[in-house]
Amino acid sequence: MSERSAMLRRIRLWLAAFIVCLVLSGLTAFPLVHELHWAEDLLKSAGVDGRLPAFFEWIQRVRAGLDATDEEYPFVLYGTDWLAFAHLVIAVAFYGPYRDPVRNIWVIEFGMIACAGIVPLALICGPIRGIPLWWSVIDMSFGVFGVIPLYVVRRKIKQLEALTERADAPVPVAAAA
């Protein structure tokens, strides 16, 4: 396997993992009400309610809020359906760099900018919406951890670009004697 093929394979592996995470993140936004019931039951059976009472109380509060919203105003949850859809659409966008990383490096850079944007969003909107700071830190971690594979992929794409340029460079012709 050539160095270029090996680099392309590594890039595609990183991108595939990133795409899978985006898709899973999107799919889990659809059944929020059921997920919160499941999470609350799981945390209670694991004894988290006694060990991390503030965390467990937050989960209960969020579940109660989602239950009330679902009961009285289910159309509000349509917003989380759009959030899920956005994750799926963004995942599709990463197919471009999967196919042609050098030409579509801008998608990687867009993703890195989006990851950076998570931090100010959580710091500004979290307090406005009454989100505990520790939960905002969890939200911010998605941006921090999300940028890592994108940074790795961007570096590898730059290396692939250099390999491609070397391979495409004209071979110097020896001077005739």
XYZ file of N, CA and C in Angstrom:
531
model
N 0.839 -1.172 0.000
C 0.000 0.000 0.000
C 0.892 1.246 0.000
N 0.596 2.183 -0.880
C 1.399 3.402 -0.962
C 1.153 4.284 0.255
N 2.076 5.201 0.467
C 1.948 6.126 1.596
C 0.671 6.968 1.447
N 0.381 7.365 0.225
C -0.807 8.172 -0.062
C -2.077 7.368 0.250
N -2.134 6.113 -0.156
C -3.294 5.259 0.114
C -3.479 5.030 1.605
N -2.377 4.836 2.308
C -2.439 4.623 3.758
C -2.959 5.883 4.456
N -2.503 7.048 4.012
C -2.953 8.304 4.607
C -4.448 8.507 4.342
N -4.878 8.234 3.130
C -6.294 8.367 2.768
C -7.146 7.422 3.615
N -6.660 6.242 3.836
C -7.388 5.253 4.655
C -7.536 5.742 6.094
N -6.460 6.311 6.655
C -6.521 6.836 8.030
C -7.502 8.009 8.125
N -7.464 8.899 7.141
C -8.392 10.029 7.117
C -9.826 9.517 7.094
N -10.081 8.555 6.243
C -11.443 8.024 6.113
C -11.905 7.319 7.384
N -11.000 6.669 8.080
C -11.350 6.021 9.338
C -11.776 7.053 10.382
N -10.972 8.113 10.542
C -11.303 9.193 11.470
C -12.644 9.818 11.101
N -12.844 10.084 9.798
C -14.089 10.702 9.352
C -15.286 9.787 9.577
N -15.123 8.516 9.318
C -16.216 7.564 9.539
C -16.626 7.567 11.013
N -15.658 7.577 11.908
C -15.960 7.620 13.345
C -16.695 8.913 13.697
N -16.237 10.023 13.139
C -16.875 11.311 13.409
C -18.315 11.330 12.882
N -18.499 10.810 11.679
C -19.837 10.754 11.075
C -20.770 9.885 11.920
N -20.290 8.743 12.374
C -21.105 7.852 13.210
C -21.515 8.574 14.494
N -20.594 9.310 15.111
C -20.923 10.048 16.338
C -21.975 11.121 16.070
N -21.854 11.826 14.951
C -22.865 12.832 14.597
C -24.237 12.189 14.393
N -24.261 11.070 13.688
C -25.530 10.379 13.437
C -26.141 9.898 14.758
N -25.340 9.280 15.608
C -25.861 8.813 16.902
C -26.366 9.976 17.745
N -25.613 11.068 17.737
C -26.032 12.256 18.474
C -27.361 12.767 17.949
N -27.521 12.759 16.640
C -28.781 13.199 16.047
C -29.926 12.265 16.370
N -29.691 10.978 16.229
C -30.770 10.012 16.465
C -31.257 10.024 17.908
N -30.357 10.308 18.841
C -30.768 10.323 20.251
C -31.567 11.569 20.605
N -31.618 12.561 19.723
C -32.412 13.757 20.014
C -33.900 13.542 19.716
N -34.244 12.529 18.957
C -35.657 12.282 18.646
C -36.452 11.787 19.861
N -36.004 10.730 20.554
C -36.836 10.165 21.638
C -36.485 10.719 23.024
N -36.318 12.021 23.164
C -35.853 12.598 24.432
C -36.709 12.217 25.636
N -38.014 12.274 25.502
C -38.891 11.991 26.641
C -38.650 10.570 27.148
N -38.625 9.622 26.235
C -38.396 8.224 26.632
C -36.989 8.026 27.179
N -36.017 8.685 26.571
C -34.630 8.548 27.034
C -34.456 9.063 28.458
N -35.122 10.160 28.779
C -34.995 10.703 30.135
C -35.626 9.775 31.171
N -36.730 9.138 30.841
C -37.330 8.153 31.747
C -36.375 6.979 31.947
N -35.811 6.505 30.851
C -34.871 5.395 30.905
C -33.640 5.788 31.714
N -33.099 6.991 31.462
C -31.901 7.453 32.177
C -32.173 7.589 33.675
N -33.316 8.154 34.009
C -33.661 8.313 35.428
C -33.755 6.954 36.122
N -34.410 6.002 35.487
C -34.522 4.654 36.064
C -33.150 4.003 36.218
N -32.340 4.128 35.190
C -30.994 3.543 35.221
C -30.136 4.171 36.322
N -30.163 5.497 36.411
C -29.371 6.187 37.430
C -29.841 5.835 38.839
N -31.140 5.729 39.014
C -31.681 5.375 40.331
C -31.263 3.953 40.717
N -31.375 3.022 39.772
C -30.984 1.636 40.075
C -29.483 1.504 40.315
N -28.701 2.423 39.780
C -27.250 2.404 39.991
C -26.851 3.155 41.260
N -27.835 3.738 41.948
C -27.539 4.436 43.202
C -26.977 5.842 43.028
N -27.111 6.386 41.838
C -26.584 7.727 41.581
C -27.363 8.780 42.369
N -28.645 8.514 42.645
C -29.463 9.477 43.386
C -28.869 9.761 44.769
N -28.206 8.778 45.370
C -27.583 8.972 46.681
C -26.170 9.516 46.592
N -25.443 9.139 45.550
C -24.039 9.561 45.430
C -23.885 10.936 44.784
N -24.724 11.255 43.819
C -24.662 12.550 43.120
C -26.059 13.165 43.111
N -26.507 13.610 44.280
C -27.893 14.082 44.368
C -28.193 15.280 43.454
N -27.276 16.207 43.309
C -27.527 17.380 42.451
C -27.700 16.949 40.992
N -26.880 16.017 40.561
C -26.984 15.504 39.187
C -28.323 14.797 38.995
N -28.674 13.948 39.955
C -29.923 13.193 39.837
C -31.136 14.126 39.874
N -31.081 15.143 40.747
C -32.183 16.108 40.807
C -32.316 16.862 39.482
N -31.204 17.156 38.833
C -31.250 17.845 37.533
C -31.919 16.942 36.487
N -31.542 15.685 36.477
C -32.154 14.738 35.539
C -33.661 14.658 35.792
N -34.062 14.601 37.057
C -35.488 14.552 37.392
C -36.204 15.825 36.935
N -35.568 16.953 37.138
C -36.173 18.227 36.731
C -36.349 18.289 35.214
N -35.308 17.877 34.479
C -35.385 17.880 33.017
C -36.465 16.912 32.550
N -36.514 15.732 33.145
C -37.546 14.751 32.785
C -38.936 15.297 33.054
N -39.118 15.927 34.206
C -40.425 16.507 34.544
C -40.795 17.614 33.548
N -39.823 18.427 33.186
C -40.070 19.482 32.208
C -40.449 18.926 30.850
N -39.744 17.890 30.431
C -40.079 17.259 29.144
C -41.442 16.580 29.192
N -41.755 15.936 30.330
C -43.079 15.308 30.469
C -44.188 16.353 30.355
N -44.026 17.476 31.071
C -45.043 18.528 31.052
C -45.166 19.139 29.653
N -44.032 19.354 29.023
C -44.040 19.916 27.668
C -44.706 18.945 26.705
N -44.347 17.674 26.812
C -44.929 16.657 25.927
C -46.440 16.544 26.143
N -46.864 16.664 27.394
C -48.289 16.546 27.721
C -49.091 17.748 27.230
N -48.589 18.942 27.511
C -49.353 20.159 27.220
C -49.007 20.815 25.883
N -47.731 20.769 25.512
C -47.272 21.481 24.314
C -46.311 20.614 23.494
N -46.768 19.493 22.986
C -45.867 18.572 22.282
C -45.184 19.193 21.060
N -45.786 20.225 20.500
C -45.185 20.881 19.337
C -43.847 21.539 19.671
N -43.612 21.873 20.941
C -42.332 22.468 21.333
C -41.195 21.463 21.098
N -41.485 20.184 21.296
C -40.465 19.148 21.092
C -40.085 18.995 19.623
N -40.881 19.564 18.753
C -40.548 19.595 17.321
C -39.190 20.275 17.105
N -38.844 21.200 17.990
C -37.530 21.856 17.917
C -36.388 20.868 18.075
N -36.568 19.876 18.946
C -35.508 18.869 19.104
C -35.459 17.927 17.904
N -36.601 17.782 17.215
C -36.584 17.001 15.969
C -35.707 17.700 14.934
N -35.819 19.020 14.892
C -34.977 19.782 13.959
C -33.513 19.738 14.372
N -33.255 19.720 15.675
C -31.881 19.567 16.162
C -31.316 18.233 15.688
N -32.122 17.187 15.810
C -31.698 15.861 15.355
C -31.424 15.883 13.858
N -32.333 16.479 13.110
C -32.185 16.571 11.661
C -30.903 17.318 11.294
N -30.615 18.394 12.007
C -29.397 19.164 11.732
C -28.148 18.299 11.910
N -28.115 17.480 12.944
C -26.975 16.581 13.146
C -26.826 15.616 11.968
N -27.947 15.103 11.495
C -27.905 14.155 10.377
C -27.437 14.843 9.091
N -27.896 16.060 8.865
C -27.486 16.807 7.668
C -25.994 17.139 7.734
N -25.536 17.558 8.894
C -24.106 17.871 9.044
C -23.277 16.609 8.821
N -23.760 15.470 9.300
C -23.048 14.204 9.073
C -22.911 13.933 7.580
N -23.968 14.204 6.814
C -23.923 14.005 5.364
C -22.864 14.905 4.735
N -22.736 16.135 5.243
C -21.738 17.063 4.697
C -20.316 16.497 4.805
N -20.071 15.692 5.830
C -18.728 15.134 6.013
C -18.424 14.000 5.035
N -19.409 13.624 4.242
C -19.144 12.652 3.182
C -18.256 13.267 2.092
N -18.355 14.580 1.907
C -17.499 15.265 0.923
C -16.017 15.057 1.216
N -15.559 15.366 2.426
C -14.151 15.101 2.739
C -13.805 13.614 2.739
N -14.786 12.775 3.037
C -14.545 11.329 2.986
C -14.174 10.937 1.553
N -14.928 11.471 0.590
C -14.679 11.163 -0.828
C -13.399 11.817 -1.339
N -13.241 13.107 -1.079
C -12.098 13.864 -1.600
C -11.626 14.830 -0.518
N -10.771 14.345 0.384
C -10.371 15.147 1.538
C -9.692 16.472 1.179
N -8.789 16.453 0.223
C -8.033 17.671 -0.096
C -8.975 18.747 -0.629
N -9.826 18.378 -1.546
C -10.745 19.343 -2.152
C -11.801 19.843 -1.159
N -12.155 19.040 -0.193
C -13.232 19.391 0.740
C -12.743 19.659 2.164
N -11.506 20.098 2.291
C -10.967 20.390 3.624
C -11.770 21.479 4.322
N -12.428 22.313 3.531
C -13.236 23.393 4.116
C -14.335 22.847 5.030
N -14.835 21.654 4.757
C -15.874 21.067 5.618
C -15.276 20.758 6.992
N -14.049 20.282 6.998
C -13.353 19.996 8.258
C -13.176 21.292 9.040
N -12.738 22.345 8.345
C -12.522 23.637 8.996
C -13.846 24.218 9.494
N -14.909 24.044 8.723
C -16.250 24.456 9.159
C -16.617 23.723 10.450
N -16.366 22.428 10.504
C -16.660 21.640 11.697
C -15.863 22.113 12.901
N -14.609 22.484 12.667
C -13.768 22.984 13.764
C -14.322 24.313 14.294
N -14.767 25.170 13.396
C -15.365 26.447 13.810
C -16.649 26.184 14.594
N -17.469 25.243 14.121
C -18.705 24.899 14.829
C -18.399 24.371 16.229
N -17.372 23.544 16.351
C -16.986 23.023 17.670
C -16.568 24.170 18.597
N -15.820 25.128 18.059
C -15.404 26.279 18.863
C -16.617 27.106 19.286
N -17.631 27.172 18.442
C -18.819 27.953 18.748
C -19.668 27.380 19.865
N -19.472 26.113 20.172
C -20.238 25.483 21.249
C -19.915 26.146 22.592
N -18.667 26.529 22.784
C -18.242 27.089 24.077
C -18.970 28.401 24.388
N -18.904 29.417 23.513
C -19.638 30.645 23.862
C -21.152 30.432 23.920
N -21.683 29.557 23.076
C -23.124 29.285 23.129
C -23.514 28.765 24.507
N -22.767 27.793 25.010
C -23.082 27.216 26.324
C -22.890 28.246 27.439
N -21.844 29.065 27.326
C -21.582 30.050 28.374
C -22.595 31.196 28.380
N -23.135 31.520 27.209
C -24.110 32.615 27.132
C -25.529 32.100 27.366
N -25.920 31.087 26.606
C -27.312 30.607 26.665
C -27.595 29.754 27.893
N -26.589 29.054 28.402
C -26.795 28.220 29.585
C -27.372 29.003 30.755
N -26.712 30.077 31.180
C -27.252 30.856 32.299
C -28.619 31.497 31.989
N -28.809 31.936 30.752
C -30.092 32.536 30.371
C -31.219 31.518 30.537
N -30.958 30.245 30.217
C -31.978 29.195 30.285
C -32.010 28.459 31.627
N -31.171 28.898 32.575
C -31.167 28.264 33.888
C -30.458 26.923 33.923
N -29.509 26.717 33.020
C -28.745 25.471 32.983
C -27.610 25.571 34.006
N -27.428 24.578 34.861
C -26.318 24.619 35.826
C -24.970 24.687 35.101
N -24.028 25.398 35.691
C -22.710 25.560 35.071
C -22.069 24.217 34.776
N -22.177 23.262 35.706
C -21.542 21.961 35.478
C -22.141 21.258 34.258
N -23.431 21.500 33.959
C -24.034 20.899 32.768
C -23.525 21.611 31.512
N -23.347 22.921 31.614
C -22.781 23.673 30.487
C -21.370 23.185 30.167
N -20.627 22.824 31.196
C -19.277 22.277 30.983
C -19.368 20.959 30.213
N -20.354 20.143 30.544
C -20.565 18.889 29.800
C -20.877 19.212 28.342
N -21.770 20.183 28.123
C -22.091 20.593 26.750
C -20.848 21.094 26.011
N -20.043 21.903 26.686
C -18.832 22.441 26.054
C -17.848 21.327 25.697
N -17.867 20.251 26.464
C -16.938 19.151 26.192
C -17.174 18.547 24.808
N -18.415 18.622 24.302
C -18.682 18.110 22.962
C -17.884 18.893 21.926
N -17.769 20.189 22.118
C -16.960 20.992 21.204
C -15.481 20.705 21.365
N -15.045 20.598 22.611
C -13.625 20.342 22.885
C -13.224 18.973 22.345
N -14.025 17.946 22.642
C -13.686 16.612 22.170
C -13.978 16.436 20.680
N -14.947 17.171 20.159
C -15.261 17.088 18.738
C -14.184 17.674 17.853
N -13.502 18.701 18.354
C -12.474 19.356 17.534
C -11.223 18.479 17.418
N -11.007 17.587 18.359
C -9.791 16.759 18.341
C -9.715 15.894 17.077
N -10.729 15.073 16.779
C -10.609 14.278 15.545
C -10.550 15.160 14.287
N -11.242 16.288 14.318
C -11.210 17.172 13.144
C -9.832 17.788 12.959
N -9.186 18.127 14.055
C -7.815 18.651 13.986
C -6.874 17.587 13.426
N -7.017 16.369 13.912
C -6.184 15.264 13.421
C -6.419 15.061 11.918
N -7.685 15.068 11.521
C -8.021 14.873 10.107
C -7.456 16.010 9.267
N -7.574 17.241 9.738
C -7.050 18.389 8.976
C -5.538 18.257 8.771
N -4.828 17.875 9.825
C -3.367 17.673 9.702
C -3.050 16.588 8.682
N -3.802 15.497 8.749
C -3.565 14.395 7.814
C -3.914 14.803 6.377
N -4.944 15.613 6.207
C -5.289 16.086 4.862
C -4.169 16.955 4.312
N -3.599 17.806 5.147
C -2.466 18.642 4.704
C -1.283 17.759 4.306
N -1.054 16.690 5.048
C 0.022 15.749 4.700
C -0.294 15.052 3.383
N -1.551 14.651 3.210
C -1.976 14.013 1.968
C -1.810 14.974 0.793
N -2.150 16.220 1.002
C -1.998 17.236 -0.038
C -0.534 17.376 -0.453
N 0.365 17.383 0.534
C 1.795 17.469 0.238
C 2.267 16.240 -0.528
N 1.787 15.055 -0.137
C 2.151 13.828 -0.849
C 1.651 13.869 -2.292
N 0.443 14.373 -2.469
C -0.162 14.454 -3.804
C 0.604 15.440 -4.681
N 0.982 16.568 -4.104
C 1.737 17.573 -4.865
C 3.092 17.016 -5.288
N 3.735 16.265 -4.393
C 5.030 15.655 -4.746
C 4.873 14.640 -5.858
N 3.798 13.860 -5.777
C 3.569 12.827 -6.795
C 3.236 13.450 -8.148
N 2.579 14.611 -8.127
C 2.189 15.274 -9.369
C 3.270 16.198 -9.929
N 4.327 16.442 -9.147
C 5.386 17.348 -9.593
C 6.099 16.753 -10.816
N 6.451 17.617 -11.766
C 7.147 17.110 -12.949
C 8.534 16.576 -12.569
N 8.911 15.516 -13.219
C 10.209 14.911 -12.973
C 11.234 15.719 -13.781
N 12.307 16.208 -13.101
C 13.307 16.999 -13.833
C 14.024 16.132 -14.879
N 14.206 16.704 -16.039
C 14.890 16.014 -17.125
C 16.382 16.310 -16.984
N 17.168 15.253 -17.070
C 18.621 15.426 -16.956
C 19.120 16.230 -18.146
N 20.030 17.136 -17.883
C 20.595 17.984 -18.957
C 21.425 17.111 -19.888
N 21.226 17.382 -21.146
C 21.995 16.613 -22.170
C 23.444 17.055 -22.116
N 24.343 16.123 -22.234
C 25.773 16.437 -22.169
C 26.364 16.746 -23.496
